[in-house]
Tab-separated table of C-alpha atoms and ligand atoms in Angstrom:
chain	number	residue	atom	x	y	z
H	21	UNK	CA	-24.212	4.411	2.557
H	22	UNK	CA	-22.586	4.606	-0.648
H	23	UNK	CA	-19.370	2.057	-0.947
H	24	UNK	CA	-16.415	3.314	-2.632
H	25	UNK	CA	-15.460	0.695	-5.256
H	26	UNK	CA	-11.881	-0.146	-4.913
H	27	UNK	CA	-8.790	-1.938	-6.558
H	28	UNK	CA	-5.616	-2.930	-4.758
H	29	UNK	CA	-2.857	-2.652	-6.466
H	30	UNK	CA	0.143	-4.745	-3.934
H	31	UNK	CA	3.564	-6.153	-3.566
H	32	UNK	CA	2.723	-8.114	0.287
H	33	UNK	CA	4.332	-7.161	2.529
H	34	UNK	CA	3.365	-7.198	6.164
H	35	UNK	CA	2.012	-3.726	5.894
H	36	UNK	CA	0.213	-4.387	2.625
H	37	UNK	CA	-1.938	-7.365	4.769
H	38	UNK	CA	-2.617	-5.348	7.601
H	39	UNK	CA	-4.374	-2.759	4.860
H	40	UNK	CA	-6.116	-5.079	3.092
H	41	UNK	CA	-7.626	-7.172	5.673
H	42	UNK	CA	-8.665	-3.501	7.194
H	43	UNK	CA	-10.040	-2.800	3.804
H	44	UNK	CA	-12.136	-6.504	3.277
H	45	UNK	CA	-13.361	-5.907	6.734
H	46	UNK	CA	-14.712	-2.086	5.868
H	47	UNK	CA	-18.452	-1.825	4.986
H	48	UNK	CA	-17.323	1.859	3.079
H	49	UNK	CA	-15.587	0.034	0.414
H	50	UNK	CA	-16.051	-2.433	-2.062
H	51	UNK	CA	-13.401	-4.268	-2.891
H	52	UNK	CA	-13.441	-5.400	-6.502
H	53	UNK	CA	-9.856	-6.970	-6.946
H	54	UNK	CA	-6.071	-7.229	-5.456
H	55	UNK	CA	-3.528	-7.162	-7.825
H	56	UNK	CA	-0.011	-7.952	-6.924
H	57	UNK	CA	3.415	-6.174	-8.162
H	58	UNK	CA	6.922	-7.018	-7.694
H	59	UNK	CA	8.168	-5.322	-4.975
H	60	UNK	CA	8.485	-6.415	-1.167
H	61	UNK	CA	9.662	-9.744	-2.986
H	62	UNK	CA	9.542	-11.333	-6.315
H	63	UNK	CA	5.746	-11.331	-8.201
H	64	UNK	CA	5.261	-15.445	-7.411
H	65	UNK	CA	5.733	-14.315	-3.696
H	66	UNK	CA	3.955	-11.360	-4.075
H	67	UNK	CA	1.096	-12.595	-5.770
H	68	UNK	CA	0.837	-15.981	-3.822
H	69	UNK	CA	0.653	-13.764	-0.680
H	70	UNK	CA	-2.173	-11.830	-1.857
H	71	UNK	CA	-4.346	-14.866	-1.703
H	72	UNK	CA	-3.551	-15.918	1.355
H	73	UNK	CA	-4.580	-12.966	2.953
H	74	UNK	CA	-7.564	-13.297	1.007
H	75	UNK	CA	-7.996	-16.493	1.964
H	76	UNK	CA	-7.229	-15.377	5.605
H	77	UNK	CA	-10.308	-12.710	5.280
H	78	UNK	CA	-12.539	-15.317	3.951
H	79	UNK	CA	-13.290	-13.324	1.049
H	80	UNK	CA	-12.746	-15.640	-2.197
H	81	UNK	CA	-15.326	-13.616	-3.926
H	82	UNK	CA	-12.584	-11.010	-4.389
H	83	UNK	CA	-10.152	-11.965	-7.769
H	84	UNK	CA	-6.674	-12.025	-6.924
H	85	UNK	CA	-4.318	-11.167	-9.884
H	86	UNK	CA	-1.213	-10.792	-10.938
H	87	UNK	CA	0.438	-7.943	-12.921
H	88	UNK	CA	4.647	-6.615	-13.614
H	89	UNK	CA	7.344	-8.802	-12.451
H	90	UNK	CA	10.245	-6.272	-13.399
H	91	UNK	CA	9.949	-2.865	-12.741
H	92	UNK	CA	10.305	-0.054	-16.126
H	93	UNK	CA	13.532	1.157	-14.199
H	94	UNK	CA	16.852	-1.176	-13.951
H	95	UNK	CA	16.097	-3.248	-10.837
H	96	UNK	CA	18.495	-3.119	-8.090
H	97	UNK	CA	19.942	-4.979	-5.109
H	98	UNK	CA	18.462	-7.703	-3.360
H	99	UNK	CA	14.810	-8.698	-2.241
H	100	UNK	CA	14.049	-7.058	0.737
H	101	UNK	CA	14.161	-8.887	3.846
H	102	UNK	CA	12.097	-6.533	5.497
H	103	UNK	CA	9.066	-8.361	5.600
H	104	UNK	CA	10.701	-11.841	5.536
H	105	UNK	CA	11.822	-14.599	3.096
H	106	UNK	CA	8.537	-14.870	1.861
H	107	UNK	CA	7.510	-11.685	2.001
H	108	UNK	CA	4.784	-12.301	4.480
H	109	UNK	CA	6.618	-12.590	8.354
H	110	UNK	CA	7.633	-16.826	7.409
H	111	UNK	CA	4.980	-18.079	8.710
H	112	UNK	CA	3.700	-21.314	8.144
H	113	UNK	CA	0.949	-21.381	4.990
H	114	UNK	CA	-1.417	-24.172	3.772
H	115	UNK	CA	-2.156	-23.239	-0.281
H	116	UNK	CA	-4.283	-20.859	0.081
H	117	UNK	CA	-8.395	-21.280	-0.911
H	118	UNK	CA	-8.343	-18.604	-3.223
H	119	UNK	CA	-6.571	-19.178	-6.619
H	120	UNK	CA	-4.866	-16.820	-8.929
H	121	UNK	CA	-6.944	-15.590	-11.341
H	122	UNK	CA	-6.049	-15.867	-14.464
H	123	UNK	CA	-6.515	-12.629	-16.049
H	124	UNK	CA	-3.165	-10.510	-16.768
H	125	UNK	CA	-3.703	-8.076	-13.122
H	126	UNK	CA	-2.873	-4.915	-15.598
H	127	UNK	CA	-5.740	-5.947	-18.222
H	128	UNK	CA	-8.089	-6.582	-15.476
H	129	UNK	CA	-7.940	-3.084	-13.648
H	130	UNK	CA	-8.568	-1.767	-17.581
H	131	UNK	CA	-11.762	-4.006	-17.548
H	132	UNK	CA	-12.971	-2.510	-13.927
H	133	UNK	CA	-12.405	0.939	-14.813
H	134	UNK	CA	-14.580	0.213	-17.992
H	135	UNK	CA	-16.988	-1.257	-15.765
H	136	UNK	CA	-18.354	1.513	-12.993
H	137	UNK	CA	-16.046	4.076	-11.131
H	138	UNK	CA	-13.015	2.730	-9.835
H	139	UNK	CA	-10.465	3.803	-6.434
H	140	UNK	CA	-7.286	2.378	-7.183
H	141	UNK	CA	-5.205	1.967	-3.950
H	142	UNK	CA	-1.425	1.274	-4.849
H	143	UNK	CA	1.111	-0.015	-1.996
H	144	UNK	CA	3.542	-1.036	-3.779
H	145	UNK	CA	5.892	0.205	-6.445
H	146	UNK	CA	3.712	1.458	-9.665
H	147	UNK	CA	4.960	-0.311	-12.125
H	148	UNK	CA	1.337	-1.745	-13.131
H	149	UNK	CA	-0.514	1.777	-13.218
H	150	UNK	CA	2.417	2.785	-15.605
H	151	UNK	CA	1.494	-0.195	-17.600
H	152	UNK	CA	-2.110	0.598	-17.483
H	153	UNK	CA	-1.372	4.059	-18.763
H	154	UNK	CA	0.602	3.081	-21.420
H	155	UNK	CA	-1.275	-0.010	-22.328
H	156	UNK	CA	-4.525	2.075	-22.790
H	157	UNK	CA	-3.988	5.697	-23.104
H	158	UNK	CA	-6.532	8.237	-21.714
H	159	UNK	CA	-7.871	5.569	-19.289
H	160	UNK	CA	-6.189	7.754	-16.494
H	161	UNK	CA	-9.492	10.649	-17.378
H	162	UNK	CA	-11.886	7.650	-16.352
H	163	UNK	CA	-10.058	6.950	-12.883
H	164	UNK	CA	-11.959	8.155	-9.991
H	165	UNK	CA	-8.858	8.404	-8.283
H	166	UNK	CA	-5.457	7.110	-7.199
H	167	UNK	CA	-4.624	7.085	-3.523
H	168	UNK	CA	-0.961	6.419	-3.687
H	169	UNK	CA	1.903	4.733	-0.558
H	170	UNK	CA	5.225	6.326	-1.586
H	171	UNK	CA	7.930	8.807	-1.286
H	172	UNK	CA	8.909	11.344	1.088
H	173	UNK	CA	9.007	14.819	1.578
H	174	UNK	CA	12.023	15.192	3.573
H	175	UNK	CA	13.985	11.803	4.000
H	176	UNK	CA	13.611	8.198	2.280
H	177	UNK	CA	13.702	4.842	3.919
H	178	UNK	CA	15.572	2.314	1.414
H	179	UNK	CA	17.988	5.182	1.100
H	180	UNK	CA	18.756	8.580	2.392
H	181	UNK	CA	16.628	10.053	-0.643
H	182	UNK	CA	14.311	7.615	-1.209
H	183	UNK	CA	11.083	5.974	-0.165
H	184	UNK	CA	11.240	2.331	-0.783
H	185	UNK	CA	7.761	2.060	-3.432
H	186	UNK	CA	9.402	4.967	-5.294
H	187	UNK	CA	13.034	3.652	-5.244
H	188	UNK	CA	12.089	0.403	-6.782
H	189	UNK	CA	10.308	1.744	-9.790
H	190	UNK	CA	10.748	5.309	-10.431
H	191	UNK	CA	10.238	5.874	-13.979
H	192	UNK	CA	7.084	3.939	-13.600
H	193	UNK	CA	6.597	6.310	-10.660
H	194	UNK	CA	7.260	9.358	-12.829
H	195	UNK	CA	4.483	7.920	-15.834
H	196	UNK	CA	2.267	7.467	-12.881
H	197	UNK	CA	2.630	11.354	-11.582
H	198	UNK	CA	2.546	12.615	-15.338
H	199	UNK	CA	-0.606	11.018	-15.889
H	200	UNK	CA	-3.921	13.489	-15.873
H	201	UNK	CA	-5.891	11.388	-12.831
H	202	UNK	CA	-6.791	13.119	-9.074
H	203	UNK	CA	-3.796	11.435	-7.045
H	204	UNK	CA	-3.436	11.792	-3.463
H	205	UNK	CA	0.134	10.461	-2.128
H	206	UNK	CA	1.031	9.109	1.283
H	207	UNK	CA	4.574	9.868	1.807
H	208	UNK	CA	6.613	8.640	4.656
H	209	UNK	CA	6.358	12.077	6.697
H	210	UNK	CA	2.732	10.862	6.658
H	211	UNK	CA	2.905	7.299	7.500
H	212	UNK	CA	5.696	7.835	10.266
H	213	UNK	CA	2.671	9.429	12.316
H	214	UNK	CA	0.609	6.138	12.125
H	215	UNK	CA	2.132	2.763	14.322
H	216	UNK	CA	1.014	-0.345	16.329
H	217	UNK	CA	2.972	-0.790	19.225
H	218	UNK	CA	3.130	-4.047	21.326
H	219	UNK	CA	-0.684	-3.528	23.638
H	220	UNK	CA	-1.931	-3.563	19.980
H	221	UNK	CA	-0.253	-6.696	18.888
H	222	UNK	CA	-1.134	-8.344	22.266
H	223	UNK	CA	-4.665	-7.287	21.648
H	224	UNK	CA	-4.894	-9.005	18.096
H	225	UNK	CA	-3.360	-12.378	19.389
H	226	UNK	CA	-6.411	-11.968	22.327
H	227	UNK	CA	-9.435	-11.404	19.641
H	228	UNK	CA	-9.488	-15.603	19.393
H	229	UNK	CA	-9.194	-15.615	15.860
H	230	UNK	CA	-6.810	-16.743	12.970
H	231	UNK	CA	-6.747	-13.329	11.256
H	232	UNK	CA	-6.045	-11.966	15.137
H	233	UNK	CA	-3.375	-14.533	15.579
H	234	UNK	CA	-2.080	-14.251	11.788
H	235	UNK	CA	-1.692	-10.384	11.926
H	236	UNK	CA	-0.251	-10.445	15.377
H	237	UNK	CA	2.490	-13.148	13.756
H	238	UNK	CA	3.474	-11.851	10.800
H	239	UNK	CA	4.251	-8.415	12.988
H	240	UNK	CA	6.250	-10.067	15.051
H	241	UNK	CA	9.338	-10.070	12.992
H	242	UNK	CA	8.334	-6.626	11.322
H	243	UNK	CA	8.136	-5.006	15.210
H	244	UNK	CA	12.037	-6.488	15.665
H	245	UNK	CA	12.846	-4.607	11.988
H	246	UNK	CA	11.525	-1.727	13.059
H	247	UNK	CA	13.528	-1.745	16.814
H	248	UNK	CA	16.772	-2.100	14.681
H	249	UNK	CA	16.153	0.315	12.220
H	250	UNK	CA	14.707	2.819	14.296
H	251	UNK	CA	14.936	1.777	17.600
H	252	UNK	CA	11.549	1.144	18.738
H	253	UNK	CA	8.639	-2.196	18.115
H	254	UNK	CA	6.274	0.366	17.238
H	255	UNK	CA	5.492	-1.063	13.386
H	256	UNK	CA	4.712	1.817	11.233
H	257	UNK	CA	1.429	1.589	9.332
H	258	UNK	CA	2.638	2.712	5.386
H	259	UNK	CA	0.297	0.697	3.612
H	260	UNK	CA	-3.189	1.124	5.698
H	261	UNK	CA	-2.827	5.181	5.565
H	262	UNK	CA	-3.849	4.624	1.773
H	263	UNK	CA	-7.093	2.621	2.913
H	264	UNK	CA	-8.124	4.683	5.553
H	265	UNK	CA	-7.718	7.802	3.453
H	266	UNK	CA	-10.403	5.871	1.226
H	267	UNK	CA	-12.674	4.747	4.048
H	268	UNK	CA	-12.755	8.084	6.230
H	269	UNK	CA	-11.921	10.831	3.862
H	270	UNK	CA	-12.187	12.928	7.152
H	271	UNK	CA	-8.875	10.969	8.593
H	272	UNK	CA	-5.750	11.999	6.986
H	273	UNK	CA	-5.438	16.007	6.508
H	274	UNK	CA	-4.140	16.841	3.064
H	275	UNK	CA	-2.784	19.639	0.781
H	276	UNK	CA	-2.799	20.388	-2.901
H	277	UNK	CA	1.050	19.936	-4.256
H	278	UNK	CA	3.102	19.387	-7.531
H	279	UNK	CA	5.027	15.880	-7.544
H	280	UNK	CA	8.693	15.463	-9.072
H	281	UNK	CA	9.980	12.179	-9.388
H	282	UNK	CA	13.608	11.747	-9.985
H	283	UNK	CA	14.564	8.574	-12.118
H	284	UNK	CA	18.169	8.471	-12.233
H	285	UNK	CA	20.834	9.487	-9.704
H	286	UNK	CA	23.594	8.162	-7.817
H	287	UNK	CA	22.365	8.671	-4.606
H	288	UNK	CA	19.150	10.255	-5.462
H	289	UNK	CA	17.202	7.360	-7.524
H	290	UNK	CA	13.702	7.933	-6.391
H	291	UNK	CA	13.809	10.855	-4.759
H	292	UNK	CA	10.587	12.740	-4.310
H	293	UNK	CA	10.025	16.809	-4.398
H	294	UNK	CA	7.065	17.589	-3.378
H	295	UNK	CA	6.095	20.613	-3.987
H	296	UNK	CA	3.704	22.745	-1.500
H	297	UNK	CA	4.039	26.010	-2.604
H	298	UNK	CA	0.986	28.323	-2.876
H	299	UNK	CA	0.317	27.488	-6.613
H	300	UNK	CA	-0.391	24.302	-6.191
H	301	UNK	CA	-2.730	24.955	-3.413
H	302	UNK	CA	-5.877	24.001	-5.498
H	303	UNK	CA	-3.762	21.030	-7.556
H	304	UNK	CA	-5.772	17.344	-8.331
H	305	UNK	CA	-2.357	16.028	-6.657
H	306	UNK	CA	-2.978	15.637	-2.836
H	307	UNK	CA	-0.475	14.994	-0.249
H	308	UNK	CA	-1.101	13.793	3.167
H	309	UNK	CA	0.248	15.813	6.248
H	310	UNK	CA	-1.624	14.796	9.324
H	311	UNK	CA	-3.236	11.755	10.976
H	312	UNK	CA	-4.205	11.111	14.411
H	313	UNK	CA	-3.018	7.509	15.619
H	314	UNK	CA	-5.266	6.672	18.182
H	315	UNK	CA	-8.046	7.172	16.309
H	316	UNK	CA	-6.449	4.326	13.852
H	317	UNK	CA	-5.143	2.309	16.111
H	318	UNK	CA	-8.996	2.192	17.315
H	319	UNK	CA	-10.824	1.808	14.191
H	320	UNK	CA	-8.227	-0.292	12.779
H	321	UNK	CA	-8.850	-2.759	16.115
H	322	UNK	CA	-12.501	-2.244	15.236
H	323	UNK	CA	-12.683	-3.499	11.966
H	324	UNK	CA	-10.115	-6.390	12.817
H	325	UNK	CA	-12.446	-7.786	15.414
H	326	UNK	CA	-15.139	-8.282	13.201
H	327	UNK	CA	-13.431	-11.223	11.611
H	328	UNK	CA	-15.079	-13.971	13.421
H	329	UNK	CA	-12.647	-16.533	12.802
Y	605	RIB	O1	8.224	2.452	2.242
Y	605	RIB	C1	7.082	1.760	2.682
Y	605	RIB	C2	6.533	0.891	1.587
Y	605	RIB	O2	7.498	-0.063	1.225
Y	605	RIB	C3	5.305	0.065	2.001
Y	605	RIB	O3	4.505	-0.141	0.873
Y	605	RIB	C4	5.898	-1.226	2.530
Y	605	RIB	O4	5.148	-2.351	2.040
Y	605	RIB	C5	7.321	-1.241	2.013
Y	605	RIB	O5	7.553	-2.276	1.209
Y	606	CA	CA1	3.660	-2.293	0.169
């Protein structure tokens, strides 16, 4: 089987580990680097969370990097809490086995493109694929492609408008949309159809293990977001829709569309039109629309359990 060669572009995030342990622990891919953003939480948090769940997987053969601390657009309001002081559920960390590599994160997704084909998967805010693109124009034409967490079709998250990735960066957003690569976007009217519920969290604390255990924890305080914000534990799956797009390309139904990002806006900031009109049936810009959850929630137990510690 041919493996998809793939870089993680991240701003962990709860949902960000759950998708990349689910991508480390997917013979389809080949995961050549993580590279963390600011987003969820500052870049130190970001980035020092990114090798732990390396660390977690086992997988120190994978580079962890880091890339933008501020976002191209004026950042606003507080770190998110979402996900927890330290961005990862508070749990309780050792420092982790796999250290940050040194490389600039932006710099080194230049050098992997150079190198052989390249997925990028970005679940966080796209402030470093805006950098890319402006750092070394045209490299966009030698992307295989850019499978994208972020916005919404009909209503945000972090505002009324807005998706959260989007919000936080949207002129990077906007650079990243403009660019000539194949992008396919998960937006939230996507993602919304993908959640654990509790059975799955008590089935990851029963696998034995540390990732089991790990995962399980670092939901916890996610599940109790999510049953205040929307009133139910069911934890909604953003960041893994991008990875299992990449690792079943039969998953996630999708259709061709024309992306708008808008920058600036009083209560619009971020705000994505998507649009699916006829004429952009046969557009390089896809957008998810359907997924079926128990078929996740399956594989993604799968390929969990085959961490064996
Ligand atoms: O809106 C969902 C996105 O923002 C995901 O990437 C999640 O990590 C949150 O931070
Ligand atoms: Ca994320």
């Amino acid at each position: 089987m041919a493996r998809t060669r793939v870089l993680i572009d991240t701003d962990p995030g709860v949902d960000d580990a759950v998708a990349i342990l689910l991508a480390l622990a997917s013979p389809e891919l080949d995961v050549v680097a993580v590279v963390a953003v600011n987003g969820n939480v500052s870049l130190d948090k970001t980035a020092l969370n990114a090798r732990r769940i390396v660390a977690l997987a086992g997988r120190d053969d994978v580079p962890v990097a880091a890339g933008c601390a501020q976002p191209l657009s004026e950042p606003l309001g507080e770190e998110s809490i979402v996900h927890g002081h330290d961005g990862l559920g508070d749990l309780e960390w050792g420092e982790p086995a796999v250290a940050l590599d040194p490389r600039d994160g932006v710099d080194l997704t230049a050098a992997l493109i150079d190198e052989a084909p390249l997925t990028i998967v970005a679940i966080g805010p796209l402030t470093n694929l805006a950098a890319l693109v402006e750092r070394y124009p045209g490299i966009e034409r030698r992307v295989q492609r850019v499978v994208v967490m972020g916005g919404a079709s009909f209503h945000g998250n972090v505002t009324p408008a807005a998706e959260f990735n989007i919000w936080t960066d949207p002129a990077a957003a906007r650079r990243v949309f403009d660019a000539s690569w194949p992008i396919t976007l998960m937006p939230l009217d996507l993602t919304h159809q993908a959640y654990l519920n509790d059975e799955d969290l008590a089935y990851l604390r029963g696998l034995g293990t540390e990732v089991g255990r790990r995962t399980a924890a670092m939901l916890e305080p996610y599940a109790q977001f999510h049953e205040r914000w929307y009133g139910s534990r069911d934890v909604i799956m953003h960041d893994a829709m991008a990875v299992y797009d990449v690792l079943d390309p039969s998953a996630i139904t999708n259709q061709g569309a024309r992306v708008a990002v808008e920058v600036d806006g009083v209560y619009s900031r971020g705000a994505t039109f998507i649009d699916r009109r006829r004429e952009h049936t046969e557009s390089p810009v896809r957008v998810g629309v359907s997924v079926d959850n128990e078929r996740f929630r399956s594989l993604l137990r799968e390929r969990l359990a085959t961490y064996r510690h």
